[in-house]
Tab-separated table of N, CA and C in Angstrom:
chain	number	residue	atom	x	y	z
A	1334	MET	N	16.397	-6.240	23.061
A	1334	MET	CA	15.187	-7.014	22.972
A	1334	MET	C	15.586	-8.490	22.971
A	1335	ASP	N	15.462	-9.140	24.109
A	1335	ASP	CA	15.831	-10.546	24.242
A	1335	ASP	C	14.707	-11.484	23.842
A	1336	ALA	N	13.488	-11.148	24.197
A	1336	ALA	CA	12.349	-12.021	23.938
A	1336	ALA	C	11.886	-11.881	22.494
A	1337	THR	N	11.094	-12.846	22.078
A	1337	THR	CA	10.467	-12.737	20.767
A	1337	THR	C	9.501	-11.561	20.829
A	1338	PRO	N	9.566	-10.642	19.874
A	1338	PRO	CA	8.761	-9.425	19.967
A	1338	PRO	C	7.280	-9.659	19.689
A	1339	GLU	N	6.498	-8.724	20.161
A	1339	GLU	CA	5.066	-8.714	19.867
A	1339	GLU	C	4.880	-8.155	18.461
A	1340	LEU	N	3.906	-8.691	17.753
A	1340	LEU	CA	3.593	-8.208	16.411
A	1340	LEU	C	2.256	-7.478	16.458
A	1341	SER	N	2.164	-6.368	15.758
A	1341	SER	CA	0.919	-5.614	15.651
A	1341	SER	C	0.501	-5.597	14.192
A	1342	VAL	N	-0.779	-5.834	13.946
A	1342	VAL	CA	-1.310	-5.818	12.590
A	1342	VAL	C	-2.000	-4.475	12.372
A	1343	VAL	N	-1.584	-3.777	11.319
A	1343	VAL	CA	-2.082	-2.437	11.032
A	1343	VAL	C	-2.779	-2.440	9.671
A	1344	VAL	N	-3.924	-1.755	9.603
A	1344	VAL	CA	-4.641	-1.585	8.338
A	1344	VAL	C	-4.748	-0.091	8.031
A	1345	ASP	N	-5.068	0.209	6.801
A	1345	ASP	CA	-5.322	1.589	6.358
A	1345	ASP	C	-4.108	2.509	6.481
A	1346	ARG	N	-2.923	1.960	6.478
A	1346	ARG	CA	-1.711	2.780	6.479
A	1346	ARG	C	-1.449	3.153	5.025
A	1347	ARG	N	-1.141	4.427	4.800
A	1347	ARG	CA	-0.944	4.869	3.423
A	1347	ARG	C	0.408	5.562	3.264
A	1348	TYR	N	0.930	5.414	2.045
A	1348	TYR	CA	2.218	6.012	1.699
A	1348	TYR	C	2.054	6.821	0.420
A	1349	GLU	N	2.859	7.849	0.300
A	1349	GLU	CA	2.903	8.633	-0.924
A	1349	GLU	C	4.366	8.907	-1.228
A	1350	GLN	N	4.822	8.470	-2.381
A	1350	GLN	CA	6.216	8.621	-2.792
A	1350	GLN	C	7.177	8.121	-1.711
A	1351	GLY	N	6.841	6.963	-1.123
A	1351	GLY	CA	7.700	6.337	-0.134
A	1351	GLY	C	7.612	6.907	1.268
A	1352	ARG	N	6.801	7.916	1.471
A	1352	ARG	CA	6.641	8.521	2.802
A	1352	ARG	C	5.283	8.155	3.370
A	1353	ARG	N	5.284	7.794	4.631
A	1353	ARG	CA	4.029	7.449	5.298
A	1353	ARG	C	3.204	8.718	5.485
A	1354	ILE	N	1.965	8.694	4.981
A	1354	ILE	CA	1.087	9.856	5.130
A	1354	ILE	C	-0.112	9.556	6.030
A	1355	ALA	N	-0.342	8.285	6.338
A	1355	ALA	CA	-1.412	7.909	7.267
A	1355	ALA	C	-0.905	6.752	8.110
A	1356	VAL	N	-0.971	6.886	9.437
A	1356	VAL	CA	-0.408	5.874	10.328
A	1356	VAL	C	-1.214	4.589	10.347
A	1357	GLY	N	-2.459	4.651	9.898
A	1357	GLY	CA	-3.285	3.455	9.899
A	1357	GLY	C	-3.867	3.175	11.270
A	1358	ARG	N	-4.458	2.010	11.373
A	1358	ARG	CA	-5.150	1.618	12.597
A	1358	ARG	C	-4.732	0.213	12.979
A	1359	ARG	N	-4.327	0.061	14.239
A	1359	ARG	CA	-3.919	-1.248	14.757
A	1359	ARG	C	-5.168	-2.081	15.035
A	1360	LEU	N	-5.173	-3.318	14.549
A	1360	LEU	CA	-6.299	-4.204	14.814
A	1360	LEU	C	-6.264	-4.666	16.262
A	1361	GLY	N	-7.426	-4.636	16.900
A	1361	GLY	CA	-7.545	-5.109	18.275
A	1361	GLY	C	-7.822	-6.596	18.314
A	1362	GLY	N	-7.940	-7.126	19.511
A	1362	GLY	CA	-8.118	-8.565	19.719
A	1362	GLY	C	-9.301	-9.165	18.996
A	1363	VAL	N	-10.469	-8.514	19.071
A	1363	VAL	CA	-11.674	-9.052	18.427
A	1363	VAL	C	-11.496	-9.071	16.912
A	1364	GLU	N	-10.939	-7.987	16.360
A	1364	GLU	CA	-10.714	-7.937	14.913
A	1364	GLU	C	-9.707	-8.994	14.472
A	1365	LEU	N	-8.661	-9.184	15.259
A	1365	LEU	CA	-7.669	-10.205	14.909
A	1365	LEU	C	-8.282	-11.598	14.920
A	1366	LEU	N	-9.116	-11.866	15.909
A	1366	LEU	CA	-9.751	-13.188	15.990
A	1366	LEU	C	-10.712	-13.440	14.838
A	1367	SER	N	-11.281	-12.373	14.273
A	1367	SER	CA	-12.234	-12.549	13.176
A	1367	SER	C	-11.575	-12.426	11.807
A	1368	THR	N	-10.262	-12.247	11.777
A	1368	THR	CA	-9.528	-12.123	10.518
A	1368	THR	C	-8.928	-13.470	10.153
A	1369	SER	N	-9.149	-13.884	8.916
A	1369	SER	CA	-8.558	-15.141	8.464
A	1369	SER	C	-7.938	-14.941	7.091
A	1370	ILE	N	-6.981	-15.773	6.793
A	1370	ILE	CA	-6.330	-15.753	5.487
A	1370	ILE	C	-6.724	-17.035	4.784
A	1371	GLY	N	-7.254	-16.900	3.589
A	1371	GLY	CA	-7.628	-18.080	2.821
A	1371	GLY	C	-9.073	-18.077	2.373
A	1372	ASP	N	-9.910	-17.288	3.043
A	1372	ASP	CA	-11.305	-17.196	2.630
A	1372	ASP	C	-11.408	-16.345	1.374
A	1373	PRO	N	-12.464	-16.560	0.566
A	1373	PRO	CA	-12.645	-15.720	-0.621
A	1373	PRO	C	-12.729	-14.238	-0.239
A	1374	ILE	N	-12.197	-13.384	-1.110
A	1374	ILE	CA	-12.206	-11.938	-0.900
A	1374	ILE	C	-13.057	-11.323	-1.999
A	1375	THR	N	-13.961	-10.455	-1.626
A	1375	THR	CA	-14.842	-9.812	-2.594
A	1375	THR	C	-14.021	-8.985	-3.575
A	1376	PRO	N	-14.260	-9.170	-4.896
A	1376	PRO	CA	-13.525	-8.375	-5.887
A	1376	PRO	C	-13.864	-6.887	-5.751
A	1377	GLU	N	-12.974	-6.046	-6.257
A	1377	GLU	CA	-13.205	-4.603	-6.254
A	1377	GLU	C	-14.363	-4.285	-7.194
A	1378	SER	N	-15.001	-3.134	-7.000
A	1378	SER	CA	-16.141	-2.743	-7.834
A	1378	SER	C	-15.743	-2.551	-9.293
A	1379	ASN	N	-14.467	-2.273	-9.560
A	1379	ASN	CA	-14.004	-2.095	-10.937
A	1379	ASN	C	-13.625	-3.415	-11.611
A	1380	GLY	N	-13.854	-4.533	-10.899
A	1380	GLY	CA	-13.559	-5.844	-11.461
A	1380	GLY	C	-12.188	-6.378	-11.103
A	1381	SER	N	-11.361	-5.569	-10.437
A	1381	SER	CA	-10.036	-6.036	-10.022
A	1381	SER	C	-10.172	-7.159	-9.006
A	1382	LEU	N	-9.128	-7.979	-8.931
A	1382	LEU	CA	-9.123	-9.071	-7.963
A	1382	LEU	C	-9.292	-8.538	-6.551
A	1383	GLY	N	-9.943	-9.333	-5.720
A	1383	GLY	CA	-10.072	-8.956	-4.322
A	1383	GLY	C	-8.735	-9.079	-3.626
A	1384	SER	N	-8.401	-8.090	-2.826
A	1384	SER	CA	-7.153	-8.155	-2.072
A	1384	SER	C	-7.302	-7.380	-0.768
A	1385	ILE	N	-6.492	-7.764	0.189
A	1385	ILE	CA	-6.456	-7.103	1.489
A	1385	ILE	C	-4.991	-6.828	1.800
A	1386	HIS	N	-4.721	-5.657	2.349
A	1386	HIS	CA	-3.352	-5.262	2.671
A	1386	HIS	C	-3.224	-5.034	4.172
A	1387	TYR	N	-2.168	-5.571	4.736
A	1387	TYR	CA	-1.857	-5.377	6.148
A	1387	TYR	C	-0.397	-4.953	6.253
A	1388	GLU	N	-0.075	-4.302	7.343
A	1388	GLU	CA	1.326	-4.063	7.651
A	1388	GLU	C	1.553	-4.611	9.054
A	1389	ILE	N	2.621	-5.359	9.222
A	1389	ILE	CA	2.938	-5.980	10.502
A	1389	ILE	C	4.085	-5.192	11.126
A	1390	ASP	N	3.820	-4.577	12.274
A	1390	ASP	CA	4.859	-3.864	13.012
A	1390	ASP	C	5.472	-4.813	14.036
A	1391	ILE	N	6.772	-4.740	14.195
A	1391	ILE	CA	7.510	-5.594	15.129
A	1391	ILE	C	7.926	-4.721	16.310
A	1392	SER	N	7.439	-5.063	17.504
A	1392	SER	CA	7.722	-4.228	18.677
A	1392	SER	C	9.214	-4.208	18.998
A	1393	GLY	N	9.652	-3.082	19.535
A	1393	GLY	CA	11.035	-2.959	19.973
A	1393	GLY	C	12.013	-2.586	18.879
A	1394	CYS	N	11.515	-2.395	17.657
A	1394	CYS	CA	12.393	-2.012	16.550
A	1394	CYS	C	11.561	-1.279	15.505
A	1395	ASN	N	12.195	-0.857	14.444
A	1395	ASN	CA	11.493	-0.157	13.366
A	1395	ASN	C	11.309	-1.038	12.143
A	1396	ASP	N	11.386	-2.343	12.321
A	1396	ASP	CA	11.249	-3.283	11.213
A	1396	ASP	C	9.786	-3.670	11.048
A	1397	GLY	N	9.472	-4.236	9.907
A	1397	GLY	CA	8.106	-4.662	9.666
A	1397	GLY	C	8.001	-5.552	8.447
A	1398	VAL	N	6.762	-5.928	8.179
A	1398	VAL	CA	6.445	-6.815	7.061
A	1398	VAL	C	5.147	-6.322	6.436
A	1399	TRP	N	5.112	-6.268	5.118
A	1399	TRP	CA	3.862	-6.004	4.421
A	1399	TRP	C	3.253	-7.350	4.062
A	1400	LEU	N	1.953	-7.435	4.200
A	1400	LEU	CA	1.228	-8.660	3.853
A	1400	LEU	C	0.096	-8.287	2.919
A	1401	MET	N	0.085	-8.914	1.758
A	1401	MET	CA	-1.011	-8.725	0.822
A	1401	MET	C	-1.633	-10.090	0.576
A	1402	VAL	N	-2.941	-10.154	0.740
A	1402	VAL	CA	-3.681	-11.383	0.489
A	1402	VAL	C	-4.497	-11.145	-0.772
A	1403	ILE	N	-4.329	-12.024	-1.774
A	1403	ILE	CA	-4.975	-11.864	-3.078
A	1403	ILE	C	-5.838	-13.080	-3.361
A	1404	ASP	N	-7.052	-12.827	-3.810
A	1404	ASP	CA	-7.963	-13.889	-4.228
A	1404	ASP	C	-7.928	-13.923	-5.753
A	1405	HIS	N	-7.221	-14.901	-6.312
A	1405	HIS	CA	-7.054	-14.980	-7.761
A	1405	HIS	C	-8.344	-15.394	-8.457
A	1406	ALA	N	-8.504	-14.927	-9.680
A	1406	ALA	CA	-9.683	-15.256	-10.474
A	1406	ALA	C	-9.718	-16.753	-10.759
A	1407	PRO	N	-10.923	-17.312	-10.955
A	1407	PRO	CA	-11.035	-18.751	-11.223
A	1407	PRO	C	-10.164	-19.221	-12.387
A	1408	GLU	N	-10.045	-18.410	-13.440
A	1408	GLU	CA	-9.234	-18.825	-14.592
A	1408	GLU	C	-7.736	-18.853	-14.269
A	1409	ALA	N	-7.353	-18.245	-13.147
A	1409	ALA	CA	-5.953	-18.277	-12.708
A	1409	ALA	C	-5.764	-19.268	-11.570
A	1410	GLY	N	-6.702	-20.171	-11.409
A	1410	GLY	CA	-6.591	-21.187	-10.370
A	1410	GLY	C	-7.471	-20.936	-9.167
A	1411	GLY	N	-7.973	-19.709	-9.030
A	1411	GLY	CA	-8.894	-19.389	-7.957
A	1411	GLY	C	-8.327	-19.496	-6.558
A	1412	GLU	N	-7.018	-19.526	-6.426
A	1412	GLU	CA	-6.411	-19.671	-5.103
A	1412	GLU	C	-6.288	-18.329	-4.398
A	1413	VAL	N	-6.368	-18.386	-3.085
A	1413	VAL	CA	-6.063	-17.219	-2.272
A	1413	VAL	C	-4.599	-17.340	-1.872
A	1414	LYS	N	-3.827	-16.294	-2.144
A	1414	LYS	CA	-2.398	-16.329	-1.834
A	1414	LYS	C	-2.046	-15.206	-0.876
A	1415	ALA	N	-1.181	-15.531	0.061
A	1415	ALA	CA	-0.660	-14.545	1.000
A	1415	ALA	C	0.781	-14.245	0.611
A	1416	LEU	N	1.064	-12.985	0.339
A	1416	LEU	CA	2.405	-12.559	-0.062
A	1416	LEU	C	3.006	-11.715	1.056
A	1417	PHE	N	4.114	-12.176	1.611
A	1417	PHE	CA	4.794	-11.470	2.686
A	1417	PHE	C	6.007	-10.766	2.107
A	1418	SER	N	6.085	-9.464	2.299
A	1418	SER	CA	7.207	-8.685	1.790
A	1418	SER	C	7.852	-7.946	2.959
A	1419	PRO	N	9.045	-8.372	3.359
A	1419	PRO	CA	9.677	-7.780	4.543
A	1419	PRO	C	10.435	-6.500	4.236
A	1420	TYR	N	10.607	-5.685	5.269
A	1420	TYR	CA	11.626	-4.651	5.190
A	1420	TYR	C	12.920	-5.427	4.976
A	1421	ARG	N	13.838	-4.895	4.220
A	1421	ARG	CA	15.040	-5.642	3.847
A	1421	ARG	C	16.109	-5.584	4.936
A	1422	THR	N	15.762	-6.185	6.070
A	1422	THR	CA	16.687	-6.343	7.191
A	1422	THR	C	16.601	-7.794	7.642
A	1423	CYS	N	17.566	-8.227	8.431
A	1423	CYS	CA	17.514	-9.600	8.952
A	1423	CYS	C	16.243	-9.818	9.764
A	1424	VAL	N	15.890	-8.857	10.613
A	1424	VAL	CA	14.681	-8.995	11.430
A	1424	VAL	C	13.448	-9.091	10.540
A	1425	GLY	N	13.310	-8.203	9.573
A	1425	GLY	CA	12.148	-8.219	8.689
A	1425	GLY	C	12.032	-9.507	7.898
A	1426	VAL	N	13.142	-9.974	7.341
A	1426	VAL	CA	13.126	-11.192	6.523
A	1426	VAL	C	12.783	-12.416	7.370
A	1427	VAL	N	13.346	-12.514	8.566
A	1427	VAL	CA	13.066	-13.683	9.408
A	1427	VAL	C	11.619	-13.672	9.893
A	1428	VAL	N	11.105	-12.520	10.286
A	1428	VAL	CA	9.704	-12.461	10.728
A	1428	VAL	C	8.771	-12.788	9.561
A	1429	ALA	N	9.045	-12.259	8.379
A	1429	ALA	CA	8.214	-12.577	7.212
A	1429	ALA	C	8.271	-14.067	6.891
A	1430	THR	N	9.458	-14.651	6.972
A	1430	THR	CA	9.614	-16.082	6.714
A	1430	THR	C	8.827	-16.899	7.729
A	1431	ALA	N	8.937	-16.529	9.001
A	1431	ALA	CA	8.206	-17.253	10.052
A	1431	ALA	C	6.699	-17.156	9.844
A	1432	MET	N	6.228	-15.977	9.483
A	1432	MET	CA	4.786	-15.808	9.259
A	1432	MET	C	4.326	-16.608	8.043
A	1433	ALA	N	5.100	-16.576	6.969
A	1433	ALA	CA	4.737	-17.325	5.767
A	1433	ALA	C	4.722	-18.827	6.040
A	1434	LEU	N	5.699	-19.306	6.797
A	1434	LEU	CA	5.728	-20.727	7.153
A	1434	LEU	C	4.523	-21.097	8.007
A	1435	ALA	N	4.170	-20.245	8.965
A	1435	ALA	CA	3.026	-20.525	9.836
A	1435	ALA	C	1.724	-20.553	9.048
A	1436	VAL	N	1.526	-19.577	8.165
A	1436	VAL	CA	0.299	-19.537	7.362
A	1436	VAL	C	0.226	-20.754	6.443
A	1437	ALA	N	1.341	-21.097	5.808
A	1437	ALA	CA	1.358	-22.268	4.921
A	1437	ALA	C	1.063	-23.546	5.694
A	1438	ASP	N	1.655	-23.694	6.866
A	1438	ASP	CA	1.450	-24.903	7.664
A	1438	ASP	C	0.015	-24.984	8.182
A	1439	LEU	N	-0.465	-23.915	8.788
A	1439	LEU	CA	-1.815	-23.926	9.362
A	1439	LEU	C	-2.895	-24.035	8.292
A	1440	GLY	N	-2.618	-23.470	7.109
A	1440	GLY	CA	-3.605	-23.493	6.035
A	1440	GLY	C	-3.467	-24.673	5.096
A	1441	GLY	N	-2.511	-25.541	5.348
A	1441	GLY	CA	-2.311	-26.683	4.463
A	1441	GLY	C	-1.776	-26.284	3.103
A	1442	GLY	N	-1.092	-25.150	3.047
A	1442	GLY	CA	-0.579	-24.662	1.775
A	1442	GLY	C	0.902	-24.917	1.610
A	1443	GLU	N	1.472	-24.216	0.653
A	1443	GLU	CA	2.888	-24.354	0.340
A	1443	GLU	C	3.644	-23.097	0.757
A	1444	PHE	N	4.920	-23.296	1.067
A	1444	PHE	CA	5.832	-22.188	1.317
A	1444	PHE	C	6.625	-22.004	0.032
A	1445	ILE	N	6.434	-20.872	-0.616
A	1445	ILE	CA	7.122	-20.621	-1.876
A	1445	ILE	C	8.070	-19.449	-1.672
A	1446	ASP	N	9.346	-19.737	-1.767
A	1446	ASP	CA	10.401	-18.758	-1.534
A	1446	ASP	C	11.035	-18.421	-2.879
A	1447	GLU	N	10.330	-17.625	-3.680
A	1447	GLU	CA	10.812	-17.306	-5.022
A	1447	GLU	C	11.928	-16.276	-5.019
A	1448	GLN	N	11.899	-15.350	-4.077
A	1448	GLN	CA	12.837	-14.238	-4.140
A	1448	GLN	C	14.124	-14.471	-3.360
A	1449	ILE	N	14.022	-14.925	-2.133
A	1449	ILE	CA	15.218	-15.059	-1.296
A	1449	ILE	C	15.961	-16.354	-1.593
A	1450	GLN	N	15.241	-17.420	-1.806
A	1450	GLN	CA	15.795	-18.738	-2.130
A	1450	GLN	C	16.809	-19.198	-1.088
A	1451	MET	N	16.320	-19.281	0.148
A	1451	MET	CA	17.193	-19.740	1.236
A	1451	MET	C	17.668	-21.158	1.004
A	1452	LEU	N	16.765	-22.027	0.558
A	1452	LEU	CA	17.122	-23.425	0.310
A	1452	LEU	C	17.241	-23.662	-1.182
A	1453	ARG	N	18.234	-24.438	-1.564
A	1453	ARG	CA	18.413	-24.796	-2.974
A	1453	ARG	C	18.435	-26.294	-3.092
A	1454	PRO	N	17.636	-26.947	-3.881
A	1454	PRO	CA	16.493	-26.362	-4.585
A	1454	PRO	C	15.397	-26.005	-3.597
A	1455	GLY	N	14.447	-25.214	-4.053
A	1455	GLY	CA	13.373	-24.754	-3.172
A	1455	GLY	C	12.527	-25.901	-2.656
A	1456	HIS	N	12.123	-25.794	-1.423
A	1456	HIS	CA	11.232	-26.772	-0.806
A	1456	HIS	C	9.931	-26.056	-0.497
A	1457	THR	N	8.800	-26.725	-0.680
A	1457	THR	CA	7.511	-26.078	-0.465
A	1457	THR	C	6.784	-26.561	0.779
A	1458	ASP	N	7.213	-27.666	1.368
A	1458	ASP	CA	6.568	-28.164	2.583
A	1458	ASP	C	7.068	-27.334	3.765
A	1459	PRO	N	6.170	-26.549	4.397
A	1459	PRO	CA	6.637	-25.668	5.470
A	1459	PRO	C	7.297	-26.413	6.628
A	1460	ARG	N	6.817	-27.588	6.958
A	1460	ARG	CA	7.428	-28.335	8.069
A	1460	ARG	C	8.843	-28.790	7.718
A	1461	HIS	N	9.065	-29.135	6.451
A	1461	HIS	CA	10.411	-29.519	6.018
A	1461	HIS	C	11.358	-28.318	6.113
A	1462	VAL	N	10.886	-27.155	5.675
A	1462	VAL	CA	11.725	-25.953	5.733
A	1462	VAL	C	12.122	-25.665	7.177
A	1463	VAL	N	11.166	-25.752	8.093
A	1463	VAL	CA	11.476	-25.518	9.508
A	1463	VAL	C	12.494	-26.540	9.996
A	1464	LYS	N	12.283	-27.790	9.635
A	1464	LYS	CA	13.166	-28.866	10.102
A	1464	LYS	C	14.613	-28.658	9.657
A	1465	VAL	N	14.815	-28.292	8.403
A	1465	VAL	CA	16.186	-28.204	7.888
A	1465	VAL	C	16.854	-26.851	8.134
A	1466	THR	N	16.093	-25.852	8.574
A	1466	THR	CA	16.705	-24.537	8.814
A	1466	THR	C	16.718	-24.135	10.285
A	1467	ARG	N	16.092	-24.932	11.131
A	1467	ARG	CA	16.022	-24.585	12.559
A	1467	ARG	C	17.412	-24.588	13.173
A	1468	LEU	N	17.680	-23.560	13.951
A	1468	LEU	CA	18.935	-23.467	14.692
A	1468	LEU	C	18.674	-23.858	16.141
A	1469	PRO	N	19.720	-24.258	16.869
A	1469	PRO	CA	19.522	-24.567	18.292
A	1469	PRO	C	18.978	-23.341	19.027
A	1470	ARG	N	18.096	-23.595	19.984
A	1470	ARG	CA	17.537	-22.493	20.778
A	1470	ARG	C	18.695	-21.774	21.458
A	1471	ASP	N	18.706	-20.479	21.313
A	1471	ASP	CA	19.834	-19.702	21.793
A	1471	ASP	C	19.329	-18.490	22.553
A	1472	GLN	N	20.080	-18.102	23.542
A	1472	GLN	CA	19.788	-16.861	24.248
A	1472	GLN	C	20.357	-15.723	23.413
A	1473	GLY	N	20.018	-14.542	23.775
A	1473	GLY	CA	20.552	-13.391	23.066
A	1473	GLY	C	19.440	-12.544	22.505
A	1474	GLU	N	19.835	-11.428	21.978
A	1474	GLU	CA	18.857	-10.495	21.449
A	1474	GLU	C	18.195	-11.059	20.199
A	1475	PHE	N	16.940	-10.697	20.029
A	1475	PHE	CA	16.157	-11.192	18.904
A	1475	PHE	C	16.826	-10.850	17.573
A	1476	ALA	N	17.279	-9.610	17.421
A	1476	ALA	CA	17.904	-9.197	16.160
A	1476	ALA	C	19.147	-10.027	15.858
A	1477	THR	N	19.936	-10.331	16.863
A	1477	THR	CA	21.140	-11.152	16.681
A	1477	THR	C	20.761	-12.566	16.264
A	1478	ARG	N	19.698	-13.099	16.846
A	1478	ARG	CA	19.241	-14.443	16.477
A	1478	ARG	C	18.723	-14.456	15.036
A	1479	CYS	N	18.059	-13.373	14.614
A	1479	CYS	CA	17.593	-13.283	13.226
A	1479	CYS	C	18.773	-13.266	12.262
A	1480	GLU	N	19.800	-12.494	12.609
A	1480	GLU	CA	20.984	-12.442	11.759
A	1480	GLU	C	21.638	-13.818	11.670
A	1481	ARG	N	21.762	-14.500	12.793
A	1481	ARG	CA	22.381	-15.830	12.807
A	1481	ARG	C	21.584	-16.798	11.921
A	1482	TYR	N	20.257	-16.699	11.954
A	1482	TYR	CA	19.425	-17.574	11.122
A	1482	TYR	C	19.742	-17.360	9.638
A	1483	LEU	N	19.785	-16.123	9.195
A	1483	LEU	CA	20.023	-15.861	7.771
A	1483	LEU	C	21.454	-16.140	7.343
A	1484	ARG	N	22.401	-15.990	8.248
A	1484	ARG	CA	23.802	-16.214	7.887
A	1484	ARG	C	24.131	-17.694	7.710
A	1485	GLN	N	23.188	-18.585	8.030
A	1485	GLN	CA	23.432	-20.011	7.777
A	1485	GLN	C	23.321	-20.338	6.285
A	1486	PHE	N	22.885	-19.384	5.488
A	1486	PHE	CA	22.744	-19.583	4.045
A	1486	PHE	C	23.849	-18.799	3.336
A	1487	PRO	N	25.031	-19.416	3.132
A	1487	PRO	CA	26.172	-18.676	2.587
A	1487	PRO	C	25.913	-18.088	1.204
A	1488	HIS	N	25.043	-18.712	0.425
A	1488	HIS	CA	24.791	-18.200	-0.925
A	1488	HIS	C	24.054	-16.854	-0.916
A	1489	LEU	N	23.537	-16.425	0.246
A	1489	LEU	CA	22.905	-15.107	0.326
A	1489	LEU	C	23.948	-13.992	0.410
A	1490	GLY	N	25.207	-14.382	0.640
A	1490	GLY	CA	26.294	-13.400	0.636
A	1490	GLY	C	26.117	-12.281	1.653
A	1491	ASP	N	25.766	-12.631	2.879
A	1491	ASP	CA	25.545	-11.649	3.952
A	1491	ASP	C	24.426	-10.659	3.636
A	1492	TRP	N	23.477	-11.085	2.823
A	1492	TRP	CA	22.275	-10.279	2.590
A	1492	TRP	C	21.226	-10.722	3.585
A	1493	PRO	N	20.423	-9.858	4.083
A	1493	PRO	CA	20.513	-8.405	3.960
A	1493	PRO	C	21.636	-7.853	4.828
A	1494	ARG	N	22.167	-6.742	4.388
A	1494	ARG	CA	23.313	-6.147	5.081
A	1494	ARG	C	22.924	-5.646	6.473
A	1495	ASP	N	21.769	-4.992	6.579
A	1495	ASP	CA	21.348	-4.417	7.860
A	1495	ASP	C	20.622	-5.450	8.700
A	1496	VAL	N	20.989	-5.522	9.966
A	1496	VAL	CA	20.341	-6.463	10.885
A	1496	VAL	C	18.955	-5.961	11.241
A	1497	SER	N	18.823	-4.666	11.489
A	1497	SER	CA	17.550	-4.077	11.886
A	1497	SER	C	17.520	-2.623	11.434
A	1498	MET	N	16.322	-2.062	11.327
A	1498	MET	CA	16.183	-0.655	10.947
A	1498	MET	C	16.612	0.227	12.117
A	1499	PRO	N	17.298	1.327	11.823
A	1499	PRO	CA	17.711	2.252	12.903
A	1499	PRO	C	16.505	2.953	13.522
């Protein structure tokens, strides 16, 4: 896979004890155009915070990203937050990072890297993160380019170990 892969957004995918039990439904063009991140989300009928769950499939491989959008209660700041959780591979982590940076930049928000901590100290301006971590445009397979991106951070100690899911 040399080109940047196509991403598919899937809803209603379900798992039980770590096994997929429902494949879910891929959102089509009209649904994607009408989907936004940042708008208020209706709370659950039981009073729980409003949230929406998506799974992002990456074409040409078995990697992906989970996306949960949460509308926090007013007493917790009332912010809508998008949480990207990648499959623990170089491809998954880089795609999740790219998506989080894009959402933060387009939405005027912050990029918060609490778990991976690619940059020390953490930077929250998405444009700054792109500026200081961008690598020269390179040919080659997408998975190899993802690995090269993450290996520029020596403190990650070659994490994640797997470049892509088998």
